[in-house]
Tab-separated table of C-alpha atoms in Angstrom:
chain	number	residue	atom	x	y	z
X	1	UNK	CA	38.082	13.657	126.289
X	2	UNK	CA	38.074	9.867	126.240
X	3	UNK	CA	36.516	7.923	123.370
X	4	UNK	CA	33.743	6.677	125.675
X	5	UNK	CA	32.882	10.212	126.789
X	6	UNK	CA	32.928	11.442	123.196
X	7	UNK	CA	30.669	8.591	122.091
X	8	UNK	CA	28.245	9.352	124.938
X	9	UNK	CA	28.207	13.034	124.017
X	10	UNK	CA	27.485	12.200	120.369
X	11	UNK	CA	24.639	9.875	121.433
X	12	UNK	CA	23.081	12.620	123.548
X	13	UNK	CA	23.398	15.094	120.699
X	14	UNK	CA	21.784	12.598	118.340
X	15	UNK	CA	18.926	12.024	120.796
X	16	UNK	CA	18.380	15.787	121.065
X	17	UNK	CA	18.269	16.086	117.263
X	18	UNK	CA	15.810	13.231	117.042
X	19	UNK	CA	13.653	14.776	119.735
X	20	UNK	CA	13.771	18.174	118.002
X	21	UNK	CA	12.828	16.561	114.706
X	22	UNK	CA	9.890	14.735	116.283
X	23	UNK	CA	8.753	17.873	118.112
X	24	UNK	CA	8.971	20.006	114.968
X	25	UNK	CA	6.712	17.483	113.223
X	26	UNK	CA	4.084	17.975	115.948
X	27	UNK	CA	4.614	14.639	117.665
X	28	UNK	CA	5.161	14.739	121.418
X	29	UNK	CA	6.909	12.105	123.539
X	30	UNK	CA	6.181	10.984	127.078
X	31	UNK	CA	7.447	8.613	129.761
X	32	UNK	CA	5.548	7.267	132.787
X	33	UNK	CA	7.583	6.004	135.749
X	34	UNK	CA	5.512	3.066	136.960
X	35	UNK	CA	7.070	3.151	140.411
X	36	UNK	CA	6.565	6.839	141.175
X	37	UNK	CA	3.668	7.542	138.695
X	38	UNK	CA	5.612	10.607	137.596
X	39	UNK	CA	5.396	11.718	133.969
X	40	UNK	CA	8.051	13.227	131.742
X	41	UNK	CA	6.653	15.157	128.795
X	42	UNK	CA	8.356	16.770	125.845
X	43	UNK	CA	7.617	20.413	124.999
X	44	UNK	CA	5.229	19.323	122.230
X	45	UNK	CA	3.362	16.983	124.590
X	46	UNK	CA	2.888	19.795	127.098
X	47	UNK	CA	1.628	22.080	124.329
X	48	UNK	CA	-0.834	19.470	123.075
X	49	UNK	CA	-2.140	18.880	126.610
X	50	UNK	CA	-2.170	22.593	127.502
X	51	UNK	CA	0.327	22.324	130.386
X	52	UNK	CA	2.960	24.989	131.224
X	53	UNK	CA	6.592	24.067	130.390
X	54	UNK	CA	7.719	24.085	134.075
X	55	UNK	CA	4.575	22.614	135.701
X	56	UNK	CA	5.136	19.272	137.498
X	57	UNK	CA	2.962	16.454	136.124
X	58	UNK	CA	2.086	12.942	137.149
X	59	UNK	CA	-0.435	10.333	135.977
X	60	UNK	CA	-3.258	11.843	138.051
X	61	UNK	CA	-2.583	15.246	136.473
X	62	UNK	CA	-2.819	13.675	133.030
X	63	UNK	CA	-6.107	11.933	133.852
X	64	UNK	CA	-7.608	15.205	135.119
X	65	UNK	CA	-6.918	16.774	131.715
X	66	UNK	CA	-8.785	14.046	129.841
X	67	UNK	CA	-12.434	14.667	128.931
X	68	UNK	CA	-14.653	13.115	131.663
X	69	UNK	CA	-16.379	10.904	129.083
X	70	UNK	CA	-13.029	9.356	128.100
X	71	UNK	CA	-11.292	9.000	131.498
X	72	UNK	CA	-12.427	5.496	132.413
X	73	UNK	CA	-11.563	4.183	128.970
X	74	UNK	CA	-8.069	5.762	129.102
X	75	UNK	CA	-7.200	4.501	132.594
X	76	UNK	CA	-8.443	0.986	131.746
X	77	UNK	CA	-6.345	0.928	128.573
X	78	UNK	CA	-3.209	1.998	130.496
X	79	UNK	CA	-3.873	-0.628	133.192
X	80	UNK	CA	-4.270	-3.414	130.582
X	81	UNK	CA	-0.975	-2.381	128.974
X	82	UNK	CA	0.832	-2.604	132.307
X	83	UNK	CA	-0.747	-5.901	133.395
X	84	UNK	CA	-0.637	-7.774	130.081
X	85	UNK	CA	2.316	-6.086	128.355
X	86	UNK	CA	0.054	-4.969	125.510
X	87	UNK	CA	0.751	-2.121	123.172
X	88	UNK	CA	-1.036	1.091	124.074
X	89	UNK	CA	-3.079	2.822	121.382
X	90	UNK	CA	-5.844	5.127	122.600
X	91	UNK	CA	-7.709	8.165	121.273
X	92	UNK	CA	-9.156	10.685	123.706
X	93	UNK	CA	-10.244	14.276	124.106
X	94	UNK	CA	-8.659	16.995	126.245
X	95	UNK	CA	-9.709	20.566	127.035
X	96	UNK	CA	-7.125	23.277	126.600
X	97	UNK	CA	-7.630	26.318	128.883
X	98	UNK	CA	-11.358	26.569	128.485
X	99	UNK	CA	-11.183	25.944	124.734
X	100	UNK	CA	-13.359	23.296	123.018
X	101	UNK	CA	-12.102	19.741	123.397
X	102	UNK	CA	-9.675	18.451	120.806
X	103	UNK	CA	-8.620	14.921	119.953
X	104	UNK	CA	-5.238	13.328	120.738
X	105	UNK	CA	-3.847	9.876	120.079
X	106	UNK	CA	-1.322	8.238	122.415
X	107	UNK	CA	0.713	5.160	121.485
X	108	UNK	CA	3.315	3.402	123.554
X	109	UNK	CA	4.689	0.293	125.188
X	110	UNK	CA	6.526	-1.040	128.262
X	111	UNK	CA	10.262	-0.515	128.704
X	112	UNK	CA	11.938	-3.024	131.039
X	113	UNK	CA	14.941	-2.340	133.291
X	114	UNK	CA	16.690	-5.030	135.299
X	115	UNK	CA	14.083	-7.566	134.195
X	116	UNK	CA	11.095	-5.572	135.416
X	117	UNK	CA	8.724	-3.222	133.646
X	118	UNK	CA	9.892	0.167	134.890
X	119	UNK	CA	8.527	2.619	132.358
X	120	UNK	CA	5.652	3.123	129.942
X	121	UNK	CA	6.935	5.246	127.062
X	122	UNK	CA	5.397	6.506	123.850
X	123	UNK	CA	4.298	9.358	121.659
X	124	UNK	CA	1.225	11.594	121.405
X	125	UNK	CA	-0.098	13.479	118.375
X	126	UNK	CA	-2.981	15.742	117.418
X	127	UNK	CA	-5.723	13.926	115.418
X	128	UNK	CA	-8.310	16.706	115.265
X	129	UNK	CA	-8.062	16.894	111.462
X	130	UNK	CA	-8.398	13.133	111.208
X	131	UNK	CA	-11.533	13.213	113.365
X	132	UNK	CA	-13.022	16.024	111.262
X	133	UNK	CA	-12.410	13.988	108.122
X	134	UNK	CA	-13.879	10.897	109.775
X	135	UNK	CA	-16.966	12.864	110.794
X	136	UNK	CA	-17.375	14.255	107.275
X	137	UNK	CA	-16.936	10.766	105.850
X	138	UNK	CA	-19.548	9.368	108.239
X	139	UNK	CA	-21.894	12.216	107.317
X	140	UNK	CA	-21.442	11.499	103.615
X	141	UNK	CA	-21.939	7.788	104.208
X	142	UNK	CA	-25.101	8.462	106.216
X	143	UNK	CA	-26.381	10.814	103.499
X	144	UNK	CA	-25.670	8.217	100.836
X	145	UNK	CA	-27.328	5.532	102.931
X	146	UNK	CA	-30.344	7.805	103.467
X	147	UNK	CA	-30.628	8.390	99.718
X	148	UNK	CA	-30.293	4.690	98.937
X	149	UNK	CA	-32.856	3.848	101.625
X	150	UNK	CA	-35.447	6.144	100.055
X	151	UNK	CA	-34.999	5.610	96.301
X	152	UNK	CA	-37.346	2.934	94.923
X	153	UNK	CA	-34.633	1.399	92.748
X	154	UNK	CA	-32.381	-1.222	94.318
X	155	UNK	CA	-28.592	-0.867	94.209
X	156	UNK	CA	-26.171	-3.779	94.481
X	157	UNK	CA	-22.362	-3.590	94.343
X	158	UNK	CA	-20.355	-6.673	93.347
X	159	UNK	CA	-16.634	-7.290	92.923
X	160	UNK	CA	-14.889	-8.848	89.948
X	161	UNK	CA	-15.769	-12.348	91.177
X	162	UNK	CA	-19.503	-11.601	91.377
X	163	UNK	CA	-19.553	-11.396	95.190
X	164	UNK	CA	-21.990	-8.858	96.626
X	165	UNK	CA	-20.331	-6.101	98.672
X	166	UNK	CA	-23.270	-3.715	99.092
X	167	UNK	CA	-27.001	-4.420	99.242
X	168	UNK	CA	-29.362	-1.455	99.611
X	169	UNK	CA	-32.583	-1.364	101.614
X	170	UNK	CA	-34.608	-1.285	98.390
X	171	UNK	CA	-32.788	-4.462	97.326
X	172	UNK	CA	-33.753	-6.074	100.650
X	173	UNK	CA	-37.411	-5.280	100.029
X	174	UNK	CA	-37.265	-6.298	96.386
X	175	UNK	CA	-35.541	-9.675	96.771
X	176	UNK	CA	-36.640	-10.602	100.306
X	177	UNK	CA	-33.029	-10.942	101.507
X	178	UNK	CA	-31.465	-9.038	104.387
X	179	UNK	CA	-28.190	-7.203	103.845
X	180	UNK	CA	-26.456	-9.691	106.168
X	181	UNK	CA	-27.749	-12.624	104.120
X	182	UNK	CA	-26.706	-11.063	100.813
X	183	UNK	CA	-23.230	-9.672	101.565
X	184	UNK	CA	-20.568	-12.229	100.682
X	185	UNK	CA	-22.918	-14.247	98.464
X	186	UNK	CA	-22.593	-14.548	94.696
X	187	UNK	CA	-24.980	-12.305	92.765
X	188	UNK	CA	-26.215	-15.401	90.923
X	189	UNK	CA	-28.506	-16.246	93.877
X	190	UNK	CA	-30.738	-13.399	92.648
X	191	UNK	CA	-31.114	-14.990	89.209
X	192	UNK	CA	-33.173	-17.916	87.939
X	193	UNK	CA	-31.654	-20.669	85.844
X	194	UNK	CA	-29.994	-20.668	83.351
X	195	UNK	CA	-28.822	-17.085	83.967
X	196	UNK	CA	-27.480	-18.008	87.433
X	197	UNK	CA	-25.107	-20.670	86.086
X	198	UNK	CA	-23.898	-18.420	83.249
X	199	UNK	CA	-23.266	-15.207	85.184
X	200	UNK	CA	-19.710	-15.950	86.350
X	201	UNK	CA	-18.795	-16.795	82.756
X	202	UNK	CA	-20.151	-13.408	81.657
X	203	UNK	CA	-17.865	-11.598	84.129
X	204	UNK	CA	-14.882	-13.757	83.188
X	205	UNK	CA	-15.436	-13.156	79.488
X	206	UNK	CA	-15.692	-9.418	80.027
X	207	UNK	CA	-12.481	-9.389	82.102
X	208	UNK	CA	-10.634	-11.262	79.355
X	209	UNK	CA	-12.039	-9.536	76.279
X	210	UNK	CA	-13.373	-6.177	77.495
X	211	UNK	CA	-16.405	-6.770	75.269
X	212	UNK	CA	-19.515	-5.152	76.745
X	213	UNK	CA	-22.880	-6.822	76.455
X	214	UNK	CA	-24.900	-5.110	79.198
X	215	UNK	CA	-22.597	-2.616	80.982
X	216	UNK	CA	-23.876	0.894	80.352
X	217	UNK	CA	-26.876	-0.485	78.467
X	218	UNK	CA	-30.095	-1.023	80.384
X	219	UNK	CA	-32.089	-4.125	79.593
X	220	UNK	CA	-35.052	-6.093	80.903
X	221	UNK	CA	-34.131	-9.376	82.601
X	222	UNK	CA	-35.636	-11.702	85.213
X	223	UNK	CA	-34.852	-11.583	88.943
X	224	UNK	CA	-35.476	-14.230	91.578
X	225	UNK	CA	-36.612	-13.578	95.139
X	226	UNK	CA	-35.516	-15.496	98.218
X	227	UNK	CA	-38.673	-17.632	98.056
X	228	UNK	CA	-37.878	-18.690	94.496
X	229	UNK	CA	-40.500	-16.565	92.721
X	230	UNK	CA	-39.352	-14.660	89.652
X	231	UNK	CA	-40.272	-11.177	88.468
X	232	UNK	CA	-39.294	-8.809	85.618
X	233	UNK	CA	-36.644	-6.166	86.333
X	234	UNK	CA	-34.902	-3.398	84.424
X	235	UNK	CA	-31.149	-3.673	85.048
X	236	UNK	CA	-28.526	-0.987	84.435
X	237	UNK	CA	-24.873	-1.698	85.273
X	238	UNK	CA	-22.011	0.702	85.913
X	239	UNK	CA	-18.319	-0.093	86.343
X	240	UNK	CA	-15.496	1.330	88.462
X	241	UNK	CA	-11.956	0.392	89.438
X	242	UNK	CA	-10.697	0.881	93.001
X	243	UNK	CA	-7.201	-0.109	94.225
X	244	UNK	CA	-6.717	-2.066	91.023
X	245	UNK	CA	-9.857	-4.162	91.522
X	246	UNK	CA	-12.892	-3.940	89.265
X	247	UNK	CA	-16.365	-3.419	90.783
X	248	UNK	CA	-19.797	-3.381	89.164
X	249	UNK	CA	-22.833	-1.446	90.396
X	250	UNK	CA	-26.287	-2.648	89.425
X	251	UNK	CA	-29.346	-0.386	89.524
X	252	UNK	CA	-32.523	-2.468	89.514
X	253	UNK	CA	-36.145	-1.466	88.987
X	254	UNK	CA	-39.020	-3.862	89.646
X	255	UNK	CA	-41.219	-3.915	86.537
X	256	UNK	CA	-44.000	-6.047	88.021
X	257	UNK	CA	-46.358	-3.132	88.646
X	258	UNK	CA	-45.363	-1.485	85.362
X	259	UNK	CA	-46.187	-4.596	83.356
X	260	UNK	CA	-49.448	-5.037	85.229
X	261	UNK	CA	-50.307	-1.416	84.441
X	262	UNK	CA	-49.419	-1.942	80.786
X	263	UNK	CA	-51.573	-5.059	80.652
X	264	UNK	CA	-54.456	-3.157	82.260
X	265	UNK	CA	-54.028	-0.313	79.769
X	266	UNK	CA	-54.099	-2.753	76.854
X	267	UNK	CA	-57.211	-4.346	78.329
X	268	UNK	CA	-58.802	-0.923	78.811
X	269	UNK	CA	-57.864	0.062	75.281
X	270	UNK	CA	-59.500	-3.091	73.932
X	271	UNK	CA	-62.645	-2.297	75.951
X	272	UNK	CA	-62.708	1.249	74.606
X	273	UNK	CA	-62.258	0.106	71.017
X	274	UNK	CA	-65.037	-2.471	71.420
X	275	UNK	CA	-67.460	-0.012	73.032
X	276	UNK	CA	-66.497	2.691	70.549
X	277	UNK	CA	-67.392	0.415	67.643
X	278	UNK	CA	-70.663	-0.619	69.236
X	279	UNK	CA	-71.553	2.983	69.997
X	280	UNK	CA	-70.616	4.067	66.477
X	281	UNK	CA	-72.761	1.298	65.040
X	282	UNK	CA	-75.650	2.346	67.267
X	283	UNK	CA	-75.230	5.983	66.309
X	284	UNK	CA	-75.123	5.151	62.619
X	285	UNK	CA	-78.103	2.798	62.976
X	286	UNK	CA	-80.072	5.572	64.656
X	287	UNK	CA	-79.110	8.035	61.941
X	288	UNK	CA	-79.914	5.555	59.154
X	289	UNK	CA	-83.241	4.741	60.783
X	290	UNK	CA	-84.110	8.415	60.775
X	291	UNK	CA	-82.973	8.943	57.184
X	292	UNK	CA	-84.494	5.757	55.694
X	293	UNK	CA	-87.862	5.958	57.416
X	294	UNK	CA	-88.999	8.900	55.298
X	295	UNK	CA	-88.205	7.397	51.844
X	296	UNK	CA	-89.796	4.122	52.911
X	297	UNK	CA	-92.972	5.989	53.889
X	298	UNK	CA	-92.897	7.776	50.534
X	299	UNK	CA	-92.543	4.450	48.680
X	300	UNK	CA	-95.583	3.105	50.523
X	301	UNK	CA	-97.614	6.172	49.610
X	302	UNK	CA	-96.584	5.962	45.945
X	303	UNK	CA	-97.633	2.322	45.888
X	304	UNK	CA	-101.088	3.154	47.232
X	305	UNK	CA	-101.476	5.954	44.718
X	306	UNK	CA	-100.465	3.661	41.871
X	307	UNK	CA	-103.078	1.152	42.942
X	308	UNK	CA	-105.794	3.799	42.727
X	309	UNK	CA	-104.629	4.792	39.235
X	310	UNK	CA	-104.813	1.173	38.110
X	311	UNK	CA	-108.380	0.744	39.428
X	312	UNK	CA	-109.985	1.676	36.057
X	313	UNK	CA	-107.569	-0.247	33.867
X	314	UNK	CA	-108.829	-3.086	31.617
X	315	UNK	CA	-105.497	-4.885	31.522
X	316	UNK	CA	-106.046	-8.634	32.010
X	317	UNK	CA	-103.106	-8.740	34.517
X	318	UNK	CA	-104.510	-5.952	36.635
X	319	UNK	CA	-105.303	-8.210	39.565
X	320	UNK	CA	-101.752	-9.555	39.618
X	321	UNK	CA	-100.283	-6.058	39.406
X	322	UNK	CA	-102.500	-4.777	42.233
X	323	UNK	CA	-101.594	-7.766	44.369
X	324	UNK	CA	-97.863	-7.220	43.756
X	325	UNK	CA	-98.107	-3.517	44.549
X	326	UNK	CA	-100.074	-4.250	47.706
X	327	UNK	CA	-97.385	-6.679	48.827
X	328	UNK	CA	-94.665	-4.104	48.015
X	329	UNK	CA	-96.485	-1.475	50.083
X	330	UNK	CA	-96.773	-3.910	52.998
X	331	UNK	CA	-93.046	-4.712	52.859
X	332	UNK	CA	-92.175	-1.003	52.765
X	333	UNK	CA	-94.289	-0.444	55.889
X	334	UNK	CA	-92.729	-3.494	57.514
X	335	UNK	CA	-89.212	-2.190	56.780
X	336	UNK	CA	-90.173	1.124	58.334
X	337	UNK	CA	-91.457	-0.609	61.455
X	338	UNK	CA	-88.226	-2.630	61.753
X	339	UNK	CA	-86.105	0.513	61.453
X	340	UNK	CA	-88.291	2.364	64.003
X	341	UNK	CA	-87.887	-0.515	66.445
X	342	UNK	CA	-84.098	-0.485	65.851
X	343	UNK	CA	-84.007	3.239	66.511
X	344	UNK	CA	-86.064	2.837	69.685
X	345	UNK	CA	-83.774	0.035	70.857
X	346	UNK	CA	-80.665	2.166	70.318
X	347	UNK	CA	-82.273	5.136	72.052
X	348	UNK	CA	-83.283	3.038	75.068
X	349	UNK	CA	-79.881	1.337	75.404
X	350	UNK	CA	-78.962	1.378	79.100
X	351	UNK	CA	-75.377	1.555	80.410
X	352	UNK	CA	-74.016	0.196	83.663
X	353	UNK	CA	-73.367	3.188	85.901
X	354	UNK	CA	-71.229	3.050	89.017
X	355	UNK	CA	-69.496	5.477	91.361
X	356	UNK	CA	-66.143	6.291	89.762
X	357	UNK	CA	-63.219	8.605	90.515
X	358	UNK	CA	-63.116	11.313	87.862
X	359	UNK	CA	-59.381	11.836	88.412
X	360	UNK	CA	-58.788	8.124	87.796
X	361	UNK	CA	-60.880	8.208	84.630
X	362	UNK	CA	-58.873	11.180	83.320
X	363	UNK	CA	-55.584	9.490	84.238
X	364	UNK	CA	-56.440	6.231	82.451
X	365	UNK	CA	-57.899	8.013	79.438
X	366	UNK	CA	-54.784	10.181	79.258
X	367	UNK	CA	-52.567	7.097	79.191
X	368	UNK	CA	-54.427	5.987	76.059
X	369	UNK	CA	-55.389	9.205	74.322
X	370	UNK	CA	-52.207	11.216	75.030
X	371	UNK	CA	-49.638	8.661	73.916
X	372	UNK	CA	-46.681	10.533	72.434
X	373	UNK	CA	-47.903	13.930	73.684
X	374	UNK	CA	-44.737	14.759	75.621
X	375	UNK	CA	-42.572	13.718	72.648
X	376	UNK	CA	-44.518	16.224	70.559
X	377	UNK	CA	-43.742	18.955	73.083
X	378	UNK	CA	-47.264	19.164	74.506
X	379	UNK	CA	-47.464	20.564	78.040
X	380	UNK	CA	-50.091	18.702	80.075
X	381	UNK	CA	-51.860	20.360	82.995
X	382	UNK	CA	-54.398	18.320	84.945
X	383	UNK	CA	-56.084	20.182	87.812
X	384	UNK	CA	-58.573	17.767	89.341
X	385	UNK	CA	-60.558	18.884	92.391
X	386	UNK	CA	-60.524	15.926	94.791
X	387	UNK	CA	-63.428	17.383	96.748
X	388	UNK	CA	-65.657	16.897	93.687
X	389	UNK	CA	-64.163	13.724	92.295
X	390	UNK	CA	-66.843	11.008	92.505
X	391	UNK	CA	-69.380	10.730	89.690
X	392	UNK	CA	-72.082	8.180	88.782
X	393	UNK	CA	-71.131	7.020	85.273
X	394	UNK	CA	-70.348	4.147	82.955
X	395	UNK	CA	-66.553	4.094	83.236
X	396	UNK	CA	-65.745	2.836	79.744
X	397	UNK	CA	-68.145	5.223	78.000
X	398	UNK	CA	-66.823	8.321	79.796
X	399	UNK	CA	-63.257	7.250	79.085
X	400	UNK	CA	-64.285	6.907	75.450
X	401	UNK	CA	-65.444	10.540	75.504
X	402	UNK	CA	-62.194	11.699	77.165
X	403	UNK	CA	-59.968	9.721	74.790
X	404	UNK	CA	-61.817	11.223	71.816
X	405	UNK	CA	-61.389	14.770	73.169
X	406	UNK	CA	-57.699	14.195	73.974
X	407	UNK	CA	-56.939	12.828	70.512
X	408	UNK	CA	-58.834	15.645	68.826
X	409	UNK	CA	-56.832	18.154	70.894
X	410	UNK	CA	-53.508	16.598	69.881
X	411	UNK	CA	-54.501	16.720	66.207
X	412	UNK	CA	-55.645	20.328	66.549
X	413	UNK	CA	-52.275	21.342	68.050
X	414	UNK	CA	-50.130	19.439	65.541
X	415	UNK	CA	-48.990	22.636	63.794
X	416	UNK	CA	-49.321	25.066	66.721
X	417	UNK	CA	-46.271	26.840	68.128
X	418	UNK	CA	-47.720	26.740	71.646
X	419	UNK	CA	-48.957	23.303	72.662
X	420	UNK	CA	-50.823	23.180	75.958
X	421	UNK	CA	-53.602	20.819	76.994
X	422	UNK	CA	-55.431	21.110	80.287
X	423	UNK	CA	-58.170	19.174	82.035
X	424	UNK	CA	-60.074	20.221	85.148
X	425	UNK	CA	-63.332	19.671	87.013
X	426	UNK	CA	-65.646	21.823	89.100
X	427	UNK	CA	-69.015	21.482	90.749
X	428	UNK	CA	-71.915	23.300	89.099
X	429	UNK	CA	-75.638	23.563	89.770
X	430	UNK	CA	-78.039	20.640	90.245
X	431	UNK	CA	-75.385	18.341	91.743
X	432	UNK	CA	-73.468	18.088	88.484
X	433	UNK	CA	-69.707	18.035	87.889
X	434	UNK	CA	-68.419	20.004	84.901
X	435	UNK	CA	-65.351	18.604	83.137
X	436	UNK	CA	-63.261	20.937	80.966
X	437	UNK	CA	-60.727	19.910	78.296
X	438	UNK	CA	-58.926	22.882	76.690
X	439	UNK	CA	-56.209	23.052	74.026
X	440	UNK	CA	-54.136	25.723	72.303
X	441	UNK	CA	-54.880	24.565	68.762
X	442	UNK	CA	-56.536	26.356	65.853
X	443	UNK	CA	-59.899	26.787	67.574
X	444	UNK	CA	-63.398	26.295	66.115
X	445	UNK	CA	-64.520	28.442	63.148
X	446	UNK	CA	-67.985	29.991	63.509
X	447	UNK	CA	-69.346	28.136	60.463
X	448	UNK	CA	-68.227	24.823	61.980
X	449	UNK	CA	-69.428	25.349	65.552
X	450	UNK	CA	-73.122	24.899	64.694
X	451	UNK	CA	-72.508	21.565	62.951
X	452	UNK	CA	-69.754	20.260	65.244
X	453	UNK	CA	-71.855	17.597	66.959
X	454	UNK	CA	-73.870	16.508	63.905
X	455	UNK	CA	-73.584	12.891	62.822
X	456	UNK	CA	-71.236	12.341	59.835
X	457	UNK	CA	-69.954	15.940	59.940
X	458	UNK	CA	-66.162	16.174	60.090
X	459	UNK	CA	-63.373	18.632	59.304
X	460	UNK	CA	-60.804	15.826	58.960
X	461	UNK	CA	-59.816	14.345	55.612
X	462	UNK	CA	-60.130	10.771	56.943
X	463	UNK	CA	-62.688	11.300	59.699
X	464	UNK	CA	-66.119	9.637	59.803
X	465	UNK	CA	-67.790	12.427	61.749
X	466	UNK	CA	-69.201	10.250	64.503
X	467	UNK	CA	-66.726	10.858	67.387
X	468	UNK	CA	-68.217	14.059	68.791
X	469	UNK	CA	-71.752	12.972	67.940
X	470	UNK	CA	-71.248	9.739	69.901
X	471	UNK	CA	-69.610	11.662	72.750
X	472	UNK	CA	-72.566	14.014	73.081
X	473	UNK	CA	-74.994	11.069	72.961
X	474	UNK	CA	-73.067	9.362	75.778
X	475	UNK	CA	-73.078	12.494	77.931
X	476	UNK	CA	-76.767	13.114	77.329
X	477	UNK	CA	-77.520	9.459	78.190
X	478	UNK	CA	-75.858	10.200	81.548
X	479	UNK	CA	-78.171	13.157	82.121
X	480	UNK	CA	-75.553	15.766	81.267
X	481	UNK	CA	-74.867	18.061	78.344
X	482	UNK	CA	-71.846	18.807	76.144
X	483	UNK	CA	-70.767	21.940	74.292
X	484	UNK	CA	-67.705	23.622	72.788
X	485	UNK	CA	-66.194	27.120	72.939
X	486	UNK	CA	-63.431	28.986	71.156
X	487	UNK	CA	-60.763	30.364	73.512
X	488	UNK	CA	-59.945	34.054	73.402
X	489	UNK	CA	-56.226	33.225	73.361
X	490	UNK	CA	-56.655	30.593	70.645
X	491	UNK	CA	-57.658	26.984	70.780
X	492	UNK	CA	-60.859	25.229	71.793
X	493	UNK	CA	-62.487	24.236	75.061
X	494	UNK	CA	-64.901	21.333	75.348
X	495	UNK	CA	-67.124	21.095	78.395
X	496	UNK	CA	-69.497	18.399	79.575
X	497	UNK	CA	-71.392	17.698	82.773
X	498	UNK	CA	-71.842	14.470	84.707
X	499	UNK	CA	-74.021	13.611	87.704
X	500	UNK	CA	-72.299	13.762	91.063
X	501	UNK	CA	-72.395	10.500	92.991
X	502	UNK	CA	-75.196	10.425	95.602
X	503	UNK	CA	-74.189	10.976	99.206
X	504	UNK	CA	-74.655	7.364	100.245
X	505	UNK	CA	-72.536	6.138	97.367
X	506	UNK	CA	-69.802	8.620	98.215
X	507	UNK	CA	-69.719	7.290	101.766
X	508	UNK	CA	-69.546	3.692	100.580
X	509	UNK	CA	-66.786	4.439	98.107
X	510	UNK	CA	-64.687	6.111	100.775
């Protein structure tokens, strides 16, 4: 055998080994004769396309195997490769003997002979697993996007240079910037001065020193919208490293509504304190008027009696004494009249009544009267019937009653093992709404129940004994009544009634 023949034989053997190695890896090879449109396929290619080992194939046969939805795209890609000498890289689906379609990827290029493009050669491989992974990845991305689109907190991802790489839908709504406008911009555009000019230095300092000032620690800062307006935000920052590059994720909550709510609660609390003091003063004035009127009447009577006893006296100063005692009696009567008028004024005091939502009153009163309840382990259960929600009341006064009941309940449950507080409402007779506040505290002893609503009676060491008395007076001034019960399972239940809003007012409020 000549050296040339031996070399040719070795080359053929090497080509067969290469082909076997490629086939064993699951990669098929193919060759398209551009002149005859005939195809030469390796065994692996035929297996991937579902064609028998001895079946003749040409380009039309190949196209018929491609999924109908992909045929035009495949033929156009092959034609562009032939006309423009481009590389071929296409993904398509084929059906194998009635089985579900599976994905293949073909890559190739032109091979020239005698100066002309005679063949289009390449490889083909199965990419079903790749497509499954891509589909799962898209599903996860869509799920993540759906979550980020629905959560109220904004999420922004920046790289180590402060450039925004992700901008959630909540961030778009919060800052007034679209995702397209934000991506690629420095995060400092969302900050007012001087924070905006300092931010890059913060990142640089952290990269150099590793000293954390805000990462992992939430804090309240100021954000700036697209229109230049600023607003308070709560910012929490997380960190991650991907492909050697550091990224930071910011979770942002708009505190505008929260601060407005806090301001309103402080305002409401101030109103309640003011009205509570006025009501307490009125209640005490009424009680004092009742208590002082009797001794003043007795003083007047004693004065008159003393004058009669002095009538037969021969004392030279008798006229002066009688005159002084007469004046004293007049002043005692005058004091009694003043106190009676004060009592009448307090009793006739009118409040400003409007149609109010009972659920809203309970919610606002709970924000004030139940501060720290959850930290104490108290379970709160509010069951408010929306069908019987509107009442005709003075908002601040009824909230004063609710706050007083809530605070009393918390104090009563301070040492209880089971701590549950509930509030509910229900319609009762005569167009009245009954409100119930129940606790699991120590309950009401029988000897206390009769005196519970008396002025200046209290079971607390530091109490004044006017809270429940004022509360009952407020409820009665609204045309309702208030009473207390001891629960069979322990604890106390306070009930009071309020007038339901008239039909025309209900319609207007809706």
